[in-house]
Structures are given as C-alpha cells and as structure tokens.
PDB file of C-alpha atoms in Angstrom:
ATOM      1  CA  UNK A   1       7.899 -16.807  33.767  1.00 63.00           C
ATOM      2  CA  UNK A   2       6.274 -12.999  34.173  1.00 87.00           C
ATOM      3  CA  UNK A   3       2.864 -13.702  32.568  1.00 90.00           C
ATOM      4  CA  UNK A   4       1.844 -10.003  33.076  1.00 89.00           C
ATOM      5  CA  UNK A   5       5.616  -8.956  31.129  1.00 89.00           C
ATOM      6  CA  UNK A   6       5.142 -11.652  28.455  1.00 90.00           C
ATOM      7  CA  UNK A   7       1.696 -10.469  27.639  1.00 92.00           C
ATOM      8  CA  UNK A   8       2.929  -6.673  27.285  1.00 93.00           C
ATOM      9  CA  UNK A   9       6.141  -8.352  25.276  1.00 93.00           C
ATOM     10  CA  UNK A  10       3.530  -9.991  22.800  1.00 93.00           C
ATOM     11  CA  UNK A  11       1.596  -6.247  22.613  1.00 94.00           C
ATOM     12  CA  UNK A  12       4.290  -5.095  21.406  1.00 95.00           C
ATOM     13  CA  UNK A  13       5.443  -6.857  19.234  1.00 96.00           C
ATOM     14  CA  UNK A  14       1.968  -7.924  17.495  1.00 96.00           C
ATOM     15  CA  UNK A  15       1.661  -3.592  17.589  1.00 96.00           C
ATOM     16  CA  UNK A  16       5.118  -3.413  15.729  1.00 96.00           C
ATOM     17  CA  UNK A  17       3.820  -5.707  13.149  1.00 96.00           C
ATOM     18  CA  UNK A  18       0.867  -4.055  13.140  1.00 96.00           C
ATOM     19  CA  UNK A  19       2.444  -0.642  11.902  1.00 97.00           C
ATOM     20  CA  UNK A  20       5.342  -2.562   9.530  1.00 96.00           C
ATOM     21  CA  UNK A  21       2.287  -3.666   7.646  1.00 97.00           C
ATOM     22  CA  UNK A  22       0.762  -0.598   7.091  1.00 97.00           C
ATOM     23  CA  UNK A  23       3.725   0.921   6.514  1.00 98.00           C
ATOM     24  CA  UNK A  24       4.302  -1.939   3.516  1.00 98.00           C
ATOM     25  CA  UNK A  25       0.441  -1.536   2.750  1.00 97.00           C
ATOM     26  CA  UNK A  26       1.104   2.258   2.131  1.00 98.00           C
ATOM     27  CA  UNK A  27       4.327   1.703   0.027  1.00 97.00           C
ATOM     28  CA  UNK A  28       3.167  -0.525  -2.016  1.00 97.00           C
ATOM     29  CA  UNK A  29       0.442   1.391  -3.106  1.00 97.00           C
ATOM     30  CA  UNK A  30       2.547   4.070  -3.929  1.00 97.00           C
ATOM     31  CA  UNK A  31       4.456   2.081  -6.059  1.00 97.00           C
ATOM     32  CA  UNK A  32       1.443   0.587  -7.692  1.00 97.00           C
ATOM     33  CA  UNK A  33      -0.408   4.564  -8.519  1.00 97.00           C
ATOM     34  CA  UNK A  34       3.615   5.421  -9.938  1.00 97.00           C
ATOM     35  CA  UNK A  35       4.008   2.729 -12.148  1.00 96.00           C
ATOM     36  CA  UNK A  36       0.566   3.913 -13.172  1.00 96.00           C
ATOM     37  CA  UNK A  37       1.242   7.241 -13.831  1.00 96.00           C
ATOM     38  CA  UNK A  38       4.474   6.475 -15.714  1.00 94.00           C
ATOM     39  CA  UNK A  39       2.422   4.073 -18.244  1.00 93.00           C
ATOM     40  CA  UNK A  40       0.355   6.446 -18.928  1.00 92.00           C
ATOM     41  CA  UNK A  41       3.443   9.098 -19.650  1.00 90.00           C
ATOM     42  CA  UNK A  42       4.584   6.503 -21.977  1.00 88.00           C
ATOM     43  CA  UNK A  43       1.066   6.362 -23.915  1.00 86.00           C
ATOM     44  CA  UNK A  44       0.969   9.733 -23.819  1.00 85.00           C
ATOM     45  CA  UNK A  45       4.722   9.906 -25.339  1.00 81.00           C
ATOM     46  CA  UNK A  46       3.439   6.972 -28.275  1.00 78.00           C
ATOM     47  CA  UNK A  47       0.119   8.929 -28.878  1.00 77.00           C
ATOM     48  CA  UNK A  48       2.363  12.163 -29.627  1.00 75.00           C
ATOM     49  CA  UNK A  49       4.770  10.899 -31.476  1.00 75.00           C
ATOM     50  CA  UNK A  50       2.296   9.470 -34.025  1.00 75.00           C
ATOM     51  CA  UNK A  51       0.983  12.715 -34.472  1.00 75.00           C
ATOM     52  CA  UNK A  52       4.679  14.522 -35.085  1.00 76.00           C
ATOM     53  CA  UNK A  53       6.191  11.360 -36.393  1.00 76.00           C
ATOM     54  CA  UNK A  54       8.975  13.297 -37.130  1.00 77.00           C
ATOM     55  CA  UNK A  55       9.854  15.088 -33.784  1.00 74.00           C
ATOM     56  CA  UNK A  56      11.724  13.648 -30.962  1.00 69.00           C
ATOM     57  CA  UNK A  57      13.361  10.415 -32.978  1.00 71.00           C
ATOM     58  CA  UNK A  58      17.252  11.678 -33.151  1.00 78.00           C
ATOM     59  CA  UNK A  59      19.395  13.770 -30.747  1.00 80.00           C
ATOM     60  CA  UNK A  60      22.152  15.940 -32.764  1.00 82.00           C
ATOM     61  CA  UNK A  61      25.120  15.606 -31.079  1.00 84.00           C
ATOM     62  CA  UNK A  62      28.315  17.652 -31.567  1.00 86.00           C
ATOM     63  CA  UNK A  63      32.203  16.638 -30.177  1.00 83.00           C
TER      64      UNK A  63
END
C-alpha cells in the first residue's frame, strides 16, 4: 500500500466533498431567496385584490 498515494486520494476526496457541499449550500440559498420572492409576489397580489376586488377575479373564454 502506497501511503503517499493514499494520502493524495483522501485529499482529493475531501476537496471534492467540500466543493459539493459548497455547491449545495449555494443552491439552498438560491432556492430560499426564490421562495421568499414568491411569497412577496403572492402577498402583493393579495394587496392588489383588496384594493381592486373586481379585477383579475375571472377570465372570459370563447370557444
């Protein structure tokens, strides 16, 4: 068993793991920010509906 090779392999595995964790963390941050923006949009739509209750409540369709 080559100790130097084993050490290099373990170091590479740790580096790959650290990069993967960092990418998942960034992805979680982006998802969290997107969710917060969606909640803000829903709240803004509710506010608009309370100001103009007759607008946007129905859709006219013709077939």
